[in-house]
Coordinates of C-alpha atoms in Angstrom, one line a residue:
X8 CA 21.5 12.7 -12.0
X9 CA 24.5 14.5 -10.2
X10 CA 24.9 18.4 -10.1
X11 CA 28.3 20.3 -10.6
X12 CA 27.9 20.3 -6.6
X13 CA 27.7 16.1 -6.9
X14 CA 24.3 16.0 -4.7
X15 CA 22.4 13.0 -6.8
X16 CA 19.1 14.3 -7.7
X17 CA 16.6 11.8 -8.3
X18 CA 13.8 11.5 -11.0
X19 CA 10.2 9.9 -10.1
X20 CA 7.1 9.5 -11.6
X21 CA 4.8 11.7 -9.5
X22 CA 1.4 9.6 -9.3
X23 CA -1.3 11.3 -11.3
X24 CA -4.5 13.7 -10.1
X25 CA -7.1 10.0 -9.0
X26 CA -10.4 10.3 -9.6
X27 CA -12.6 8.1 -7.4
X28 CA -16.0 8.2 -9.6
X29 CA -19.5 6.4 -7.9
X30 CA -17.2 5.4 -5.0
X31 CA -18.4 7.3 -1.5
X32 CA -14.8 8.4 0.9
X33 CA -15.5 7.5 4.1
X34 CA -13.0 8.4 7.7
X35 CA -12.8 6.3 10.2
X36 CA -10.7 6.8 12.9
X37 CA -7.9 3.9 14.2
X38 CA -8.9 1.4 17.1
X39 CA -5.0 1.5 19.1
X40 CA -5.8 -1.0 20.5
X41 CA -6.7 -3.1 17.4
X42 CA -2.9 -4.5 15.7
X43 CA -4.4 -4.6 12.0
X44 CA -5.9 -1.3 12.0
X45 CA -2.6 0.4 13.8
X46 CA -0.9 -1.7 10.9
X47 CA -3.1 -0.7 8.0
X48 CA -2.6 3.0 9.2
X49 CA 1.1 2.5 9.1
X50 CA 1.1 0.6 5.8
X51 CA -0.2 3.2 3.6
X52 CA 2.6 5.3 3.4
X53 CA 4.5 2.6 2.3
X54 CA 2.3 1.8 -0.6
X55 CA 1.7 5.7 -1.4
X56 CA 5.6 5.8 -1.5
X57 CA 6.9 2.5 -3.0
X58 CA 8.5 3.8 -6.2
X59 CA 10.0 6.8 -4.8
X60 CA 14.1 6.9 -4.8
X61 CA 13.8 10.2 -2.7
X62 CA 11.5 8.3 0.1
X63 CA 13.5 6.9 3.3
X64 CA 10.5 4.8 5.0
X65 CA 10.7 5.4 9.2
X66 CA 11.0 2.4 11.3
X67 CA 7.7 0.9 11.6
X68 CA 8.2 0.1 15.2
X69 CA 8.7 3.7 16.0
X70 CA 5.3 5.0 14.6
X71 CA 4.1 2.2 17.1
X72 CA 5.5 3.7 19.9
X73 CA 3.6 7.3 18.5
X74 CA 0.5 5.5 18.6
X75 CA 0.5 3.9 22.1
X76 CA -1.1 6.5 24.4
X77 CA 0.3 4.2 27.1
X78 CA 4.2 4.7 25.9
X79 CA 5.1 7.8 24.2
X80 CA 5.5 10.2 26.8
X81 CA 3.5 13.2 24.9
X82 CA 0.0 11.8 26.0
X83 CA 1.0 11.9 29.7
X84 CA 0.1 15.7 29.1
X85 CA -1.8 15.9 25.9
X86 CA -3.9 13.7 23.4
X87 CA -5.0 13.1 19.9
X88 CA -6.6 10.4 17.2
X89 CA -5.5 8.7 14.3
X90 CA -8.0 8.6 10.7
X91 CA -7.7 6.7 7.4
X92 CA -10.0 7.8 4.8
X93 CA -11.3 4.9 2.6
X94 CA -12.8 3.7 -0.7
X95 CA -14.4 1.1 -1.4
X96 CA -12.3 -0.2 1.4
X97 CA -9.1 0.4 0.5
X98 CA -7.3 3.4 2.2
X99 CA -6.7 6.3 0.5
X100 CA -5.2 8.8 3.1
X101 CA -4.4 9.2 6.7
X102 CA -4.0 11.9 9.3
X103 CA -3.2 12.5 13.0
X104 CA -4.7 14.6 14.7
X105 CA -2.8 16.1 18.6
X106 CA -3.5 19.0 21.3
X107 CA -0.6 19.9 23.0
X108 CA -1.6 21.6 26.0
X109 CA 1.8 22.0 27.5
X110 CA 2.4 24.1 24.5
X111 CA -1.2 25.8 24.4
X112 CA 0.1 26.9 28.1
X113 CA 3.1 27.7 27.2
X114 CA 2.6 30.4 24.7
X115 CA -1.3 30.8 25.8
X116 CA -3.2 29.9 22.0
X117 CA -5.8 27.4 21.7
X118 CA -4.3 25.0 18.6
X119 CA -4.5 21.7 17.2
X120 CA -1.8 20.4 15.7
X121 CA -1.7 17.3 12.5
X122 CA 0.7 15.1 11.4
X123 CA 1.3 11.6 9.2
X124 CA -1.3 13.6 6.7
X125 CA -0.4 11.3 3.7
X126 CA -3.2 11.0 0.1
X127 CA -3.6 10.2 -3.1
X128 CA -3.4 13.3 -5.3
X129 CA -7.0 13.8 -4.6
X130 CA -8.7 17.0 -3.2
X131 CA -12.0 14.9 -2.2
X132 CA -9.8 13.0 -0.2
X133 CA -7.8 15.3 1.5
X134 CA -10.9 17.6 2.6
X135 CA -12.3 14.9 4.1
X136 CA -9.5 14.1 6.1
X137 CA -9.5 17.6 7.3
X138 CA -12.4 18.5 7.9
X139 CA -12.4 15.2 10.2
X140 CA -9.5 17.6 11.6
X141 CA -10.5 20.5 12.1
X142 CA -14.1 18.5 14.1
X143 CA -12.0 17.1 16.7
X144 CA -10.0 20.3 17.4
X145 CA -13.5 22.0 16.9
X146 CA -14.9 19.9 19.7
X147 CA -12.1 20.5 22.2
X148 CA -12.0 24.6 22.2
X149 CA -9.1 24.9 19.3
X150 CA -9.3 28.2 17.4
X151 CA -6.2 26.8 15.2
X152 CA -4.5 24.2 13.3
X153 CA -1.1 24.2 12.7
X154 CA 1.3 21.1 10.8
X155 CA 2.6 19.1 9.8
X156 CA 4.2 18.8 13.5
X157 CA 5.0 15.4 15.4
X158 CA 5.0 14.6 19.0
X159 CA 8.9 15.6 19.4
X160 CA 11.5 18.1 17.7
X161 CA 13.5 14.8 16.0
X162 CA 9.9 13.9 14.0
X163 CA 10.6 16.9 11.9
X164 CA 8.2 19.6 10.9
X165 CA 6.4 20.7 7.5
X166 CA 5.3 20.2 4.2
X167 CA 8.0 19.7 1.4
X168 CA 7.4 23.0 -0.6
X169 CA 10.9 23.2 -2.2
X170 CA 13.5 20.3 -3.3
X171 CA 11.5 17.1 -4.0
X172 CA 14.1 16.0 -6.7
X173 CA 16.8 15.6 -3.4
X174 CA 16.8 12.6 -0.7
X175 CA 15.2 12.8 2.7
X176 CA 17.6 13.0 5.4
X177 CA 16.7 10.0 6.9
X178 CA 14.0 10.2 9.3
X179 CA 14.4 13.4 10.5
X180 CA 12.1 15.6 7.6
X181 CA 9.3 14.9 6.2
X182 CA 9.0 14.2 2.3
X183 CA 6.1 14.3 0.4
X184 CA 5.0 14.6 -3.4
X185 CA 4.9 18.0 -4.8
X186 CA 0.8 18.0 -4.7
X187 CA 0.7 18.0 -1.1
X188 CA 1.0 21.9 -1.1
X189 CA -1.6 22.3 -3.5
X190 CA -4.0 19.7 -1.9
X191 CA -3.4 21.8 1.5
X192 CA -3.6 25.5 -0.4
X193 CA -7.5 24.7 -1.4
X194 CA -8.7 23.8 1.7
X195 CA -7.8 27.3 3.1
X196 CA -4.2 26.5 4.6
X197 CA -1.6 29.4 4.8
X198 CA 1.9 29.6 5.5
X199 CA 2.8 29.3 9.6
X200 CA 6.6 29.6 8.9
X201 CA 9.3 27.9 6.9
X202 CA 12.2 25.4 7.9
X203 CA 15.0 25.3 5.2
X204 CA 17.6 22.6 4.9
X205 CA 21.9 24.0 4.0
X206 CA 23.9 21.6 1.7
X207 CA 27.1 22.4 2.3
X208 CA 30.1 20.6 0.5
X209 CA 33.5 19.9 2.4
X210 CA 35.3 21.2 -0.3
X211 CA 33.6 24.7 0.3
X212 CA 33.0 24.7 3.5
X213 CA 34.7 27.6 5.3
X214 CA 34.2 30.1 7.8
X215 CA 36.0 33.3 7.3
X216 CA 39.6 33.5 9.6
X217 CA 38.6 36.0 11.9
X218 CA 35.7 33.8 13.7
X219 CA 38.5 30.8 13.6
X220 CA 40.4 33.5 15.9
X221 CA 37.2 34.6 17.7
X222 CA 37.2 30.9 18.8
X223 CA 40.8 30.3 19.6
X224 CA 40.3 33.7 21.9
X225 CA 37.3 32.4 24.0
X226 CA 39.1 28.9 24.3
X227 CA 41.9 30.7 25.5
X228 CA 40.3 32.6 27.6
X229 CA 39.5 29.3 30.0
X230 CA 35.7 29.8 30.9
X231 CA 34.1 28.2 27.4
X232 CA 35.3 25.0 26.8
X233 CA 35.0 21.6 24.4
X234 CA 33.7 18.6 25.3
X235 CA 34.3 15.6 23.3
X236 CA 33.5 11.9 24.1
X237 CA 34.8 8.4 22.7
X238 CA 31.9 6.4 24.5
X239 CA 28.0 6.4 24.6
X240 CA 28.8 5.9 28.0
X241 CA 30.2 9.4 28.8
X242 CA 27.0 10.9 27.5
X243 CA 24.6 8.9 29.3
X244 CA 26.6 10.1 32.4
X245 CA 25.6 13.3 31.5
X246 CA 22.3 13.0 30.2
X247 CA 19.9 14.8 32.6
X248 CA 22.2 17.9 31.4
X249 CA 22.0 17.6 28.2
X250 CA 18.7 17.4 27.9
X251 CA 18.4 20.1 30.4
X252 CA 20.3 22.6 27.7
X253 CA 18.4 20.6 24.8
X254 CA 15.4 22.3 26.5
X255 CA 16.3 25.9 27.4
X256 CA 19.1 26.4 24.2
X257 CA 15.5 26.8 21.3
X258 CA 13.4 28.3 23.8
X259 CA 13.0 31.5 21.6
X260 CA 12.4 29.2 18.7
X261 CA 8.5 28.8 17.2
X262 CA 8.3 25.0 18.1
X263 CA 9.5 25.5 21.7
X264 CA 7.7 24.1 25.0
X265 CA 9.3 23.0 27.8
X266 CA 9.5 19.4 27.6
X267 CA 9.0 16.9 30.2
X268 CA 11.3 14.8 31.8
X269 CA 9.6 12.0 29.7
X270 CA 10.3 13.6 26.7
X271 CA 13.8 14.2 27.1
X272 CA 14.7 10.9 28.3
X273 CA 13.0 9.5 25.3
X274 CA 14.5 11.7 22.7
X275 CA 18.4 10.8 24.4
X276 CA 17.4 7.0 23.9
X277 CA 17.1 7.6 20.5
X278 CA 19.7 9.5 20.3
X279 CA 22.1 7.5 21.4
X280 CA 20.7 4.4 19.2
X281 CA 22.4 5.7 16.3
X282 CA 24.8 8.7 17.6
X283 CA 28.5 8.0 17.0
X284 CA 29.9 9.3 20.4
X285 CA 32.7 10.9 18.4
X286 CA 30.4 13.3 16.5
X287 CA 28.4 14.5 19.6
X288 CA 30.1 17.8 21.1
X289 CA 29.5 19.7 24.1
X290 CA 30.4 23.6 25.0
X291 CA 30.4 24.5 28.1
X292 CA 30.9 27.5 29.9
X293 CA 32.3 27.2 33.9
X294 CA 31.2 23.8 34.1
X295 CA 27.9 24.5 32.7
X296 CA 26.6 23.1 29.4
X297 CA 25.7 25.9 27.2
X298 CA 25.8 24.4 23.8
X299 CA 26.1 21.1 21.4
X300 CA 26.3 19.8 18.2
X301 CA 25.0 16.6 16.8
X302 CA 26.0 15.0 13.4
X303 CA 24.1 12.1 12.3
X304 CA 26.0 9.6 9.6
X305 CA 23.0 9.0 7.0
X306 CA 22.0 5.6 6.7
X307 CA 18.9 6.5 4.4
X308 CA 20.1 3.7 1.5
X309 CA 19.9 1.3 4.1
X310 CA 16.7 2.1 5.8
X311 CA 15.1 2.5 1.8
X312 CA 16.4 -1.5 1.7
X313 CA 14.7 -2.7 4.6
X314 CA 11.0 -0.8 4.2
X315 CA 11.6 0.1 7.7
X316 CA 11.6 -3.2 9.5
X317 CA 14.7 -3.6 12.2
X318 CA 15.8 -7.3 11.8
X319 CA 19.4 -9.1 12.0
X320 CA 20.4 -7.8 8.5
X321 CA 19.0 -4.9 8.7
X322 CA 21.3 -4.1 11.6
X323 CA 24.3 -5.4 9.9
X324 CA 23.5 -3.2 7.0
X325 CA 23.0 0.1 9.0
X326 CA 25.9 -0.5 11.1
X327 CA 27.9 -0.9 7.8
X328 CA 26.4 2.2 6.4
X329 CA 27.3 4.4 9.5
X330 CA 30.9 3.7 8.3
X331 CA 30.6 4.1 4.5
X332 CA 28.3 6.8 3.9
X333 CA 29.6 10.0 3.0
X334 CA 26.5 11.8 3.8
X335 CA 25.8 13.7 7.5
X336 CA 23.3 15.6 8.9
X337 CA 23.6 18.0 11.6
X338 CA 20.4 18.3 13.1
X339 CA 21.0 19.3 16.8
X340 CA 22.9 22.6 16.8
X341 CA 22.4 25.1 19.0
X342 CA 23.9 27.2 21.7
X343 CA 22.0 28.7 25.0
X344 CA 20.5 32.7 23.2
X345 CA 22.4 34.4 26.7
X346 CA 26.2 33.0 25.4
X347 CA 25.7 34.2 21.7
X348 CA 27.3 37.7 22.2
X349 CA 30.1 35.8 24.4
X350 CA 31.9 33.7 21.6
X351 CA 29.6 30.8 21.8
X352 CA 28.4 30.8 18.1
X353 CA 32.0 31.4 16.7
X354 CA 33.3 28.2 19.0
X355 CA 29.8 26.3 17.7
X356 CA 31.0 26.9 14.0
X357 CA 34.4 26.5 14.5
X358 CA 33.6 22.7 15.9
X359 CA 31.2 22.3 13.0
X360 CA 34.5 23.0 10.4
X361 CA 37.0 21.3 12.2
X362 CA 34.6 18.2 12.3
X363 CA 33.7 18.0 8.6
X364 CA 37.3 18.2 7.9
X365 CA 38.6 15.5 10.7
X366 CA 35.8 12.6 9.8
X367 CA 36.1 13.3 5.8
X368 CA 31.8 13.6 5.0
X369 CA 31.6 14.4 1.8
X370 CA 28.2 15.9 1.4
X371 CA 26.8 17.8 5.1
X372 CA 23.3 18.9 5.4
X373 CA 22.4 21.3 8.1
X374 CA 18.8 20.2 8.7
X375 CA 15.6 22.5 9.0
X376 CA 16.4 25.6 10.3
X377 CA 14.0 27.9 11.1
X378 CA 13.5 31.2 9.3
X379 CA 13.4 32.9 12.5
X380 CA 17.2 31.9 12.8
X381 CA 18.1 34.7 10.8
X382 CA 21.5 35.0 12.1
X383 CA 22.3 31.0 11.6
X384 CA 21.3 31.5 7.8
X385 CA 23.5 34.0 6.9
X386 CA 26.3 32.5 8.4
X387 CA 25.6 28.9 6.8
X388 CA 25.6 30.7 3.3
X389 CA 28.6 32.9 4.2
X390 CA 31.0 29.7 5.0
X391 CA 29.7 28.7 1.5
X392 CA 26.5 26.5 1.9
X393 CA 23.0 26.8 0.0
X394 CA 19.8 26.0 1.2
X395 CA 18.3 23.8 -1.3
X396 CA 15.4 22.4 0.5
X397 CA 11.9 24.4 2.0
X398 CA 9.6 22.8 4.9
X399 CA 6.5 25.0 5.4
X400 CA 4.4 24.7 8.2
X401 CA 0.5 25.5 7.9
X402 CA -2.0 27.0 9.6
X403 CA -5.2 27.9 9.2
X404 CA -8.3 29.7 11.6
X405 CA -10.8 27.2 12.8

């Protein structure tokens, strides 16, 4: 179904309330090092979610790397365990469980953190699963729990509280089905903070005049400046900066740690896996990078055909898709808090316009911004964009 703004909304039949009568849930928690049990955690989702149209499945090769302790860079400093819950033997939910003690130091708190929680619409099934949960942060000194929240800021954050009839933008949100607040709600979960998602149409995109000349002032002015590239190349020459201003630019933002050099390097791999060089811009100001903007074709059609498996055609199809779609997401936006009184934010917006109108997008979404960025969210809606879908984030005292 297509809105007067043309975003397709999608209809689903949400799987009904199970019961599991005479048959006793059990946890278990996932050998890594065992490659059916790693799969079978993996898998689940993928059943849970077959008949979805809003559903874009993650590469499966990716959650791999997130659950090998001796390749993702986050247990160098910090650790967790994976669960299924079963019946009968069949799985019925799954949850991660993670301490991140660079952030515990950071910000000096004693939390847990879960992710991956996936179930049937059963509540049996989901306590379980936490309770499980809140044990193994329990066990290790954790006063809180807080989630859903990955391993890095590209996993995205929250539970889906607010636009389940619109497509997930690609892998970088979560989606769920509309009972997963509910299931969340009874077990004594409250609300951490929300992440909301801007649609913005080309059409109606515009900033008012007066930040366009705000812009054209600073440039002008010789110290900010605008960095573009035509070749991954150019940005791996300047990786260790950019990650460098990827870490300090959200450091006043809820999710922030300072990430290690691990991390970082990790997070530019990926990025430049699927980044067109020609939608990645840099500010700077004297020489030093104080800003960026990332725009991310979506390819979600494509990944939804290939159930998240990277082979030959799937490839071919995503490299076709990165030219066709006429969806984007910017999600990597920022600019260093010091340069926001300076002209940095007006130069940041001004790019963003300029680029929607010079590559054609149709459809733009601005993805998860935090409702601490009070100041972003009144200027998305101002240039004429609506934020049509919620990510909460959960907590709850141990």
């Amino acid at each position: 179904i297509a809105d007067h703004r043309g975003i397709i909304k999608y209809t689903f039949d949400i799987p009904k309330f199970q019961k599991l009568e005479d048959e006793m849930i059990t946890i278990e928690k996932v050998n890594l090092d065992s490659a059916s049990e790693v799969n079978r955690f993996i898998q689940f989702q993928y059943d849970l979610y077959q008949s979805c149209p809003q559903f874009c499945p993650p590469f499966r090769a990716d959650i791999r790397v997130m659950m090998n302790k001796k390749k993702h860079p986050f247990f160098e400093h910090s650790d967790g365990d994976f669960f299924v819950a079963l019946s009968d033997g069949k799985v019925v939910g799954r949850i991660a469980v993670f301490i991140n003690y660079l952030f515990n130091q950071y910000h000096k708190v004693k939390k847990g953190q879960f992710y991956f929680f996936d179930s049937i619409d059963n509540q049996e099934v989901a306590g379980k699963l936490f309770e499980r949960a809140f044990e193994y942060c329990q066990e290790r000194g954790m006063e809180d729990i807080v989630g859903p929240k990955g391993l890095s800021a590209f996993d995205g954050y929250g539970i889906l509280i607010k636009g389940f009839e619109h497509h997930q933008m690609m892998t970088m949100m979560n989606y769920n089905f509309p009972y997963y607040p509910k299931l969340l709600e009874n077990i004594g979960f409250e609300k951490e903070v929300d992440f909301a998602s801007c649609y913005l149409h080309r059409d109606k995109f515009q900033f008012p005049e007066k930040m366009a000349e705000v812009a054209r002032r600073v440039l002008e002015r010789g110290k900010f400046q605008i960095i573009h590239f035509k070749h991954k190349k150019q940005i791996k020459e300047i990786a260790d900066e950019l990650g460098a201003a990827y870490n300090n630019t959200f450091i006043h933002n809820w999710e922030y740690y300072p990430m290690t050099k691990g991390e970082i390097d990790l997070l530019l791999r990926n990025l430049l896996d699927v980044v067109n060089p020609k939608l990645v811009k840099i500010i700077t100001y004297e020489e030093r990078i104080v800003g960026f903007f990332v725009a991310f074709p979506d390819i979600s059609k494509a990944l939804q055909r290939h159930h998240g498996r990277i082979t030959p055609f799937s490839i071919v199809d995503m490299l076709i898709s990165l030219r066709n779609t006429d969806w984007v997401s910017m999600n990597g936006a920022g600019v260093l808090p010091e340069y926001h009184g300076r002209g940095g934010n007006a130069l940041l917006y001004h790019e963003m316009q300029k680029t929607i109108k010079e590559f054609g997008f149709t459809h733009w979404e601005l993805t998860q911004v935090a409702e601490t960025a009070v100041q972003m969210r009144k200027d998305m809606t101002m240039a004429g964009g609506e934020f049509y879908k919620t990510h909460r984030v959960y907590h709850k005292r141990l």
